[in-house]
Coordinates of C-alpha atoms and ligand atoms in Angstrom, one line a residue:
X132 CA 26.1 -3.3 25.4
X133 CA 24.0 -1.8 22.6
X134 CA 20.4 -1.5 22.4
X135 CA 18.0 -1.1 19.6
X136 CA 14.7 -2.2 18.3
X137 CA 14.3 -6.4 18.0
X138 CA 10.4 -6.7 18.2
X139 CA 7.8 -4.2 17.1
X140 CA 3.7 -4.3 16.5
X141 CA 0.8 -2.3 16.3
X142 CA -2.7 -1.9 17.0
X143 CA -5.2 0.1 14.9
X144 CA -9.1 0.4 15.8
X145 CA -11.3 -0.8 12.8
X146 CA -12.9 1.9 12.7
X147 CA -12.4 5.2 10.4
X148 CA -13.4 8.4 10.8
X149 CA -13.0 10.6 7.5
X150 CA -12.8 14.2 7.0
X151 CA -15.9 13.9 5.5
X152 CA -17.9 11.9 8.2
X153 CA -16.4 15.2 10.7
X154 CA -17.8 18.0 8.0
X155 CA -21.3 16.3 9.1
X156 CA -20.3 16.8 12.5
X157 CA -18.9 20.4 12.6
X158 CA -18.3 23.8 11.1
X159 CA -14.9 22.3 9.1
X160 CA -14.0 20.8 5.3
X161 CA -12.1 17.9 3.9
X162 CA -10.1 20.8 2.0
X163 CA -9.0 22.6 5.1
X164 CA -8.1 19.6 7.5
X165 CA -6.1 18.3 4.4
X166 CA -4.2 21.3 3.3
X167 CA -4.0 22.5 6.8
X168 CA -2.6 19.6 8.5
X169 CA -2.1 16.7 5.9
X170 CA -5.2 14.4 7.6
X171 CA -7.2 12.1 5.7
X172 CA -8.8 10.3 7.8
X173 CA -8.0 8.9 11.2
X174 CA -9.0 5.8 13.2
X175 CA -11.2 6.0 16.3
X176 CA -11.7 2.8 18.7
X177 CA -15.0 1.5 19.8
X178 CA -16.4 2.8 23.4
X179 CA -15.7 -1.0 25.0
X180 CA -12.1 -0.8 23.5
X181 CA -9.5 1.2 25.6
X182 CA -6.1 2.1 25.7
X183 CA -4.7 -1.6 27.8
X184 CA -6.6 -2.9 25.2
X185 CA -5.0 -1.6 22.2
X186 CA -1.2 -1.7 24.2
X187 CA -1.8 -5.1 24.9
X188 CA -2.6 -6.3 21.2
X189 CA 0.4 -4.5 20.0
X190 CA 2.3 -5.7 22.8
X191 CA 1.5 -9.4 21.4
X192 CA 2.7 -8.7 17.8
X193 CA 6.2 -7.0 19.4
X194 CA 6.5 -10.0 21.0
X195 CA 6.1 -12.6 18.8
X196 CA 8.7 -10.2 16.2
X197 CA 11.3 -10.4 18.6
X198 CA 10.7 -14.2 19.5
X199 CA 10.6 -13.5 23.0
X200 CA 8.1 -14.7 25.5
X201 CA 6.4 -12.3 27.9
X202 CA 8.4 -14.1 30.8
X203 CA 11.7 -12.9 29.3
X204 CA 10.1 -9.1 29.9
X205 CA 12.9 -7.6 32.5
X206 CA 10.7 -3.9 32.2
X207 CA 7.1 -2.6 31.0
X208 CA 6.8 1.1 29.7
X209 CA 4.1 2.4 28.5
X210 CA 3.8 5.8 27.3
X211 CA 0.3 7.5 27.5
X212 CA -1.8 10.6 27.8
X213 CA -5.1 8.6 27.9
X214 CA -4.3 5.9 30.7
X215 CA -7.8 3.2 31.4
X216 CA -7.6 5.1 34.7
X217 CA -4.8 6.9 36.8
X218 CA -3.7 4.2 38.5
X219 CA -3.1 1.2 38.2
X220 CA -0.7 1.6 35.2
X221 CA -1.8 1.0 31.9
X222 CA 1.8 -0.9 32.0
X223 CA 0.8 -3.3 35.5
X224 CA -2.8 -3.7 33.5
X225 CA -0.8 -5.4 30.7
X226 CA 1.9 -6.8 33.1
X227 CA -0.6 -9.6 34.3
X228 CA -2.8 -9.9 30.5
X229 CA 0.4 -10.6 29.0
X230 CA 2.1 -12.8 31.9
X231 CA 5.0 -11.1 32.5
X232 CA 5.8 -11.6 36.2
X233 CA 9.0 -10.8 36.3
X234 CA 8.8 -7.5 34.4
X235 CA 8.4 -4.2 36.6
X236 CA 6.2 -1.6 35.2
X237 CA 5.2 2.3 35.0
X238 CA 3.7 4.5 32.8
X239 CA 5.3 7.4 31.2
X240 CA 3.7 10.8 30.8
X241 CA 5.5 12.9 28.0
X242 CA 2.4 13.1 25.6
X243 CA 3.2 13.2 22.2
X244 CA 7.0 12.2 22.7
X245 CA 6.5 9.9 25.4
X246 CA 7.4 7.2 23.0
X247 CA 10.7 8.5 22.9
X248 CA 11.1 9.2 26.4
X249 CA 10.3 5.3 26.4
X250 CA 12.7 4.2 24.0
X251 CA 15.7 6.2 25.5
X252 CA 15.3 5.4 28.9
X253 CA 14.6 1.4 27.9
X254 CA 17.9 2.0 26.3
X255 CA 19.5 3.1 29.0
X256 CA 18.5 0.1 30.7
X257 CA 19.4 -2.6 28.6
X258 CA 23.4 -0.4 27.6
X259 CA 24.0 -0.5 31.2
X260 CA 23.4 -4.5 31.5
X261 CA 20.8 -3.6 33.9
X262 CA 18.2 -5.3 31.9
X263 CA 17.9 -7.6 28.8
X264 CA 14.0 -6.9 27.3
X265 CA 11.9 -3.8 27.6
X266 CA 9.0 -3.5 26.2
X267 CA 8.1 0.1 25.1
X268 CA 4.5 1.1 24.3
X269 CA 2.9 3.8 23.2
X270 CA -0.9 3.8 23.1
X271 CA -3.5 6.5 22.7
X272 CA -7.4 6.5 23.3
X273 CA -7.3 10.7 22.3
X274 CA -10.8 10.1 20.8
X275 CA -12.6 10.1 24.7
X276 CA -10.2 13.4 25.8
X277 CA -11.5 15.1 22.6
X278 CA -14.1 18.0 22.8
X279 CA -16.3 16.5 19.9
X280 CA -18.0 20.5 19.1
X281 CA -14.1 22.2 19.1
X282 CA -12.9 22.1 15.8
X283 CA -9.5 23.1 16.4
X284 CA -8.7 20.2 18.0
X285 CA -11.4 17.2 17.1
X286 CA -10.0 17.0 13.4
X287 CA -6.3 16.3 14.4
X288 CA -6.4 13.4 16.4
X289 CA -6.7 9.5 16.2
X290 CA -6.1 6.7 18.2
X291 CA -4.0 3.5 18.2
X292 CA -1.0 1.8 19.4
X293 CA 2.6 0.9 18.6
X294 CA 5.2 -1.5 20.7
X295 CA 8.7 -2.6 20.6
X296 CA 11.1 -4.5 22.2
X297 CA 14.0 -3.1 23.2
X298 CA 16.9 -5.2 23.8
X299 CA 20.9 -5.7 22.8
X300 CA 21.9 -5.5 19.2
X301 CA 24.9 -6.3 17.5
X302 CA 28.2 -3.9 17.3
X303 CA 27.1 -1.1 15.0
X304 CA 23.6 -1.6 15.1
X305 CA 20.7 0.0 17.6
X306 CA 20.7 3.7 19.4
X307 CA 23.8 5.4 18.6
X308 CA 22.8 8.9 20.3
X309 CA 19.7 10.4 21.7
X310 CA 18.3 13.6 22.5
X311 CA 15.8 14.4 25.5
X312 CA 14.1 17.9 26.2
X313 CA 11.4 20.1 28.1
X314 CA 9.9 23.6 28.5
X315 CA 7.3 23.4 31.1
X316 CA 6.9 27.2 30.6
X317 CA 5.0 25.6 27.6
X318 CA 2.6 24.1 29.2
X319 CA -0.2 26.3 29.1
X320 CA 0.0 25.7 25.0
X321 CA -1.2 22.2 25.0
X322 CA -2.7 20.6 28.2
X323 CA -6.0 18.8 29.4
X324 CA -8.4 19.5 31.9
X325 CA -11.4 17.9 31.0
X326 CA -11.0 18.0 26.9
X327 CA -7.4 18.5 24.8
X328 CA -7.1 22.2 24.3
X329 CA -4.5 23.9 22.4
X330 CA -3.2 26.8 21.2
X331 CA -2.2 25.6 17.4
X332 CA -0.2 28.3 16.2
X333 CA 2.3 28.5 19.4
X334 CA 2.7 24.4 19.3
X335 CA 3.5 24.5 15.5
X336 CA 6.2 27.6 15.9
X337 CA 8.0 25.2 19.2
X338 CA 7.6 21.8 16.6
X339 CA 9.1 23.7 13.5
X340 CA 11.9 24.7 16.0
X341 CA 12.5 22.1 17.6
X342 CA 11.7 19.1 15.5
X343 CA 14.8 20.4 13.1
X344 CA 17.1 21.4 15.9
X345 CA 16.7 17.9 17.5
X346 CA 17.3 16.0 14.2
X347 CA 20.7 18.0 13.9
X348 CA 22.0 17.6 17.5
X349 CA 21.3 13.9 17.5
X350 CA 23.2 13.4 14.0
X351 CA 26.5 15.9 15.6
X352 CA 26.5 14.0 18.8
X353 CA 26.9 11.0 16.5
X354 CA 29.2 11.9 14.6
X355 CA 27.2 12.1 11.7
X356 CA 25.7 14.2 8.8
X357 CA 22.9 15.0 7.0
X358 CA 23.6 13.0 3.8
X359 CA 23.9 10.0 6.2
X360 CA 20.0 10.0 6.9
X361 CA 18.5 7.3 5.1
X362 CA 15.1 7.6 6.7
X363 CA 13.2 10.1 9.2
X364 CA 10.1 9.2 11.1
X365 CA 9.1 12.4 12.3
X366 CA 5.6 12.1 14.8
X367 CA 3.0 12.7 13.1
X368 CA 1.2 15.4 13.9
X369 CA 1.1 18.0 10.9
X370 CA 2.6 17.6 7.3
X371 CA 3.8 21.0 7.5
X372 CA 5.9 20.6 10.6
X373 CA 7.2 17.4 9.8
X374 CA 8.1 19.1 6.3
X375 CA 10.1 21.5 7.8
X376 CA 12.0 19.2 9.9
X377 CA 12.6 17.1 6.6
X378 CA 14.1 19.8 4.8
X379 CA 16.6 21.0 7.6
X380 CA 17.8 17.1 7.0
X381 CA 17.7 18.2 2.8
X382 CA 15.5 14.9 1.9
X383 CA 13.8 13.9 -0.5
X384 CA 10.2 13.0 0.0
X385 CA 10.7 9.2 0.1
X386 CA 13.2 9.3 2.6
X387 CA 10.3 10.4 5.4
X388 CA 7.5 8.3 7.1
X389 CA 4.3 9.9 6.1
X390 CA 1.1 8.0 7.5
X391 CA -0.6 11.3 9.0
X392 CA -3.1 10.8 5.9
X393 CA -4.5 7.8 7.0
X394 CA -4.2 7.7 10.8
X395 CA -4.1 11.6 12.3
X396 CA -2.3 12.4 15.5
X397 CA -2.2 9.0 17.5
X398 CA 0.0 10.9 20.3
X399 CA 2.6 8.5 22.0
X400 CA 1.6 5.7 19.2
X401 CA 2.3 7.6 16.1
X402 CA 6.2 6.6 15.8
X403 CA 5.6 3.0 16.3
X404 CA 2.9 2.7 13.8
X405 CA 4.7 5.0 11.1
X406 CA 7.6 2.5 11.6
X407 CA 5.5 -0.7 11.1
X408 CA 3.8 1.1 8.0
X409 CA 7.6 1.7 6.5
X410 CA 8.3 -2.2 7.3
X411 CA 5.7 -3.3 5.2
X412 CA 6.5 -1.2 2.6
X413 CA 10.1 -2.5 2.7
X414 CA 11.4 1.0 3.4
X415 CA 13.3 0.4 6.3
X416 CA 16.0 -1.8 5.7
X417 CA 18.8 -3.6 7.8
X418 CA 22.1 -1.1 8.9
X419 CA 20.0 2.0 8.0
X420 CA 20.1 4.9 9.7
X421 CA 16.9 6.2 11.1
X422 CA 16.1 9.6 12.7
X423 CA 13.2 9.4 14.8
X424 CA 11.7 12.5 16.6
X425 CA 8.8 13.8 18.5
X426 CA 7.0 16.4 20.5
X427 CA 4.3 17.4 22.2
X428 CA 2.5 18.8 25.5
X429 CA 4.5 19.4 28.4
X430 CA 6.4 20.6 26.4
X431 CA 8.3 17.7 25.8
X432 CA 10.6 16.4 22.8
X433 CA 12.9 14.0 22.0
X434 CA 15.3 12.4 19.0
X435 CA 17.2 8.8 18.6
X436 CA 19.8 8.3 16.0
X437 CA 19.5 5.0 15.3
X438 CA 21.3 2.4 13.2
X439 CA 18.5 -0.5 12.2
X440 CA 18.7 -4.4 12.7
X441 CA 19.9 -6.8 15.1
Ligands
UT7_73 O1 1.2 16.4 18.9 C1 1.2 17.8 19.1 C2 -0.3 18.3 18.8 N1 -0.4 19.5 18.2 C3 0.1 20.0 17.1 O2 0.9 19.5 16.5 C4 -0.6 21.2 16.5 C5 0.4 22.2 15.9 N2 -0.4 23.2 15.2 C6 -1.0 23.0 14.0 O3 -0.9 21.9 13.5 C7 -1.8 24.1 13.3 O4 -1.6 25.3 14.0 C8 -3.3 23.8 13.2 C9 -3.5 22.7 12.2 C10 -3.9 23.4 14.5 C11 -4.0 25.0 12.7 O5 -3.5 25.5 11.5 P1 -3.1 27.0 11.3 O6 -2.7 27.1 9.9 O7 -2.2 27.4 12.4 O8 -4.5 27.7 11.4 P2 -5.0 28.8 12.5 O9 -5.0 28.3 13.9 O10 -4.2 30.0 12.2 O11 -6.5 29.0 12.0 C12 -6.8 29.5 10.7 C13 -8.3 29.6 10.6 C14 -9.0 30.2 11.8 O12 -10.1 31.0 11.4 P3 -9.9 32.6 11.4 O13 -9.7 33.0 12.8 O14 -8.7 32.9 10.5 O15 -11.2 33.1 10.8 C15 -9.6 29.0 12.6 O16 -10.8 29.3 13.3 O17 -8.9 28.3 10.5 C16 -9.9 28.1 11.4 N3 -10.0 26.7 11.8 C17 -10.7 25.8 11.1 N4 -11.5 25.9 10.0 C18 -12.0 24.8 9.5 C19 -9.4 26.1 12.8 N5 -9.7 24.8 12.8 C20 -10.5 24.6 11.7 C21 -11.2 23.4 11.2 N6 -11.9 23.6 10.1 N7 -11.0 22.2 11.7

């Protein structure tokens, strides 16, 4: 059985934060958070909104793209840094809003590349024949983890949410090989104890690394090469890494998601919304071959060779 993508939504909080609104706030500029990191601006969800919330909403819209029904929901995974609470799940809270009673459910916790932690083990799922419909979600409230007075970190991140479905595809089409890491030795780079702290310069040297590396092993496990690549969603998390994993695929500019500008870091949700932004744009077209990777805290990281459509 093959598995790919046949439903996918977003959620994005109303409200934005620009660089400029955070220059009032602390010692930074527009000119440094843009050349720095790529950010524009970012979105940031109101206090009575939180992270089921946002899941749920994009939940909906995955739904209703893959014409599914909630009941037809075999498995719930939601991937998240910034749960309501620690338990329950973020994936039972949405479980019962959305009426999926026959769906089981967990959260994941591989930070910024628990959306592909998600995706690959719905996968492996619905190839075995285990299960029919996963829905994968990943959904971020970063904005109440932030340390509002450190600008290393309170200029890089946003909040939102992204959801698919994943279920069987047609011969030819869906996941065609994967890649799954981690270095806990990492750890101490990026972690939370009461706010996100990290140490930027260690995390970008790991992502430039591995972000490329990833993107290569997928394509060889497939079978495939560089010149096959007709579109990379990289996470979002700075223009520069996501540059450099670009040009060890030697792409041209169009062929890469960029929505950093406009929505920051949204963690777990940032592949899911890049890859509704590319939709609407009518970038991402049926029997394409997409390379999606992430990383993040943990460390973590993960790539999918994909072929698109059902
Ligand atoms: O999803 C995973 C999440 N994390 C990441 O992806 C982060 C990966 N790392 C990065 O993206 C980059 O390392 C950063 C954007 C965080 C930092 O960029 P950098 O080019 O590595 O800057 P830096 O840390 O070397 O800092 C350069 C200077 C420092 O000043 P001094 O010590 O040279 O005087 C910082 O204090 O920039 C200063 N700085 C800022 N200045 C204005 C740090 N943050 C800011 C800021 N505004 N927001």
């Amino acid at each position: 059985m093959n598995a790919g993508i046949i439903g996918i939504g977003r959620y994005l909080p109303e409200k934005i934060l620009t660089n400029h609104d955070l220059e009032k706030m602390m010692d930074t500029s527009d000119e440094w958070i843009r050349t720095r990191t790529g950010i524009e601006e970012r979105r940031i969800a109101d206090e009575k909104i939180n992270t089921s919330d946002m899941a749920y909403e994009a939940a909906v819209k995955a739904l209703e793209d893959a014409n599914i029904t909630a009941e037809d929901l075999d498995l719930i995974l939601v991937a998240t840094v910034t749960p309501d609470r620690p338990f329950p799940s973020v994936a039972c809270i949405i479980q019962e809003r959305l009426g999926a009673r026959k769906a089981a459910a967990m959260d994941i916790s591989a930070a910024c590349s628990g959306f592909m932690y998600g995706i690959i083990t719905a996968g492996q799922f619905v190839q075995s024949g285990s299960y029919k419909n996963v829905l994968v979600v990943g959904a971020e409230k970063l904005s109440k983890i932030m340390d509002w007075k450190d600008r290393n970190t309170a200029v890089l991140f946003g909040d939102g949410a992204g959801a698919v479905v994943i279920g069987p595809v047609s011969e030819g089409k869906g996941i065609i090989s994967f890649e799954l890491g981690a270095d806990g030795s990492g750890g101490k780079y990026l972690y939370q104890d009461e706010y996100i702290s990290m140490n930027g310069r260690e995390v970008f040297k790991f992502a430039v690394r591995q972000m490329g590396e990833s993107c290569i092993n997928v394509l060889e496990k497939a079978g495939l090469s560089k010149s096959d690549v007709d579109f990379l969603i990289p996470h979002q998390a700075n223009v520069r890494i996501m540059e450099a994993a670009r040009e060890r695929l030697e792409l041209p500019i169009e062929k890469m998601s960029k929505t950093i500008h406009k929505y920051g870091n949204t963690s777990a949700a940032s592949i899911p919304i890049s890859i509704v932004e590319e939709l609407k744009a009518g970038k991402i077209k049926d029997g394409d071959l997409i390379v999606m990777v992430g990383f993040g805290g943990g460390l973590t990281w993960g790539a999918i060779a994909l072929r698109w459509g059902r």
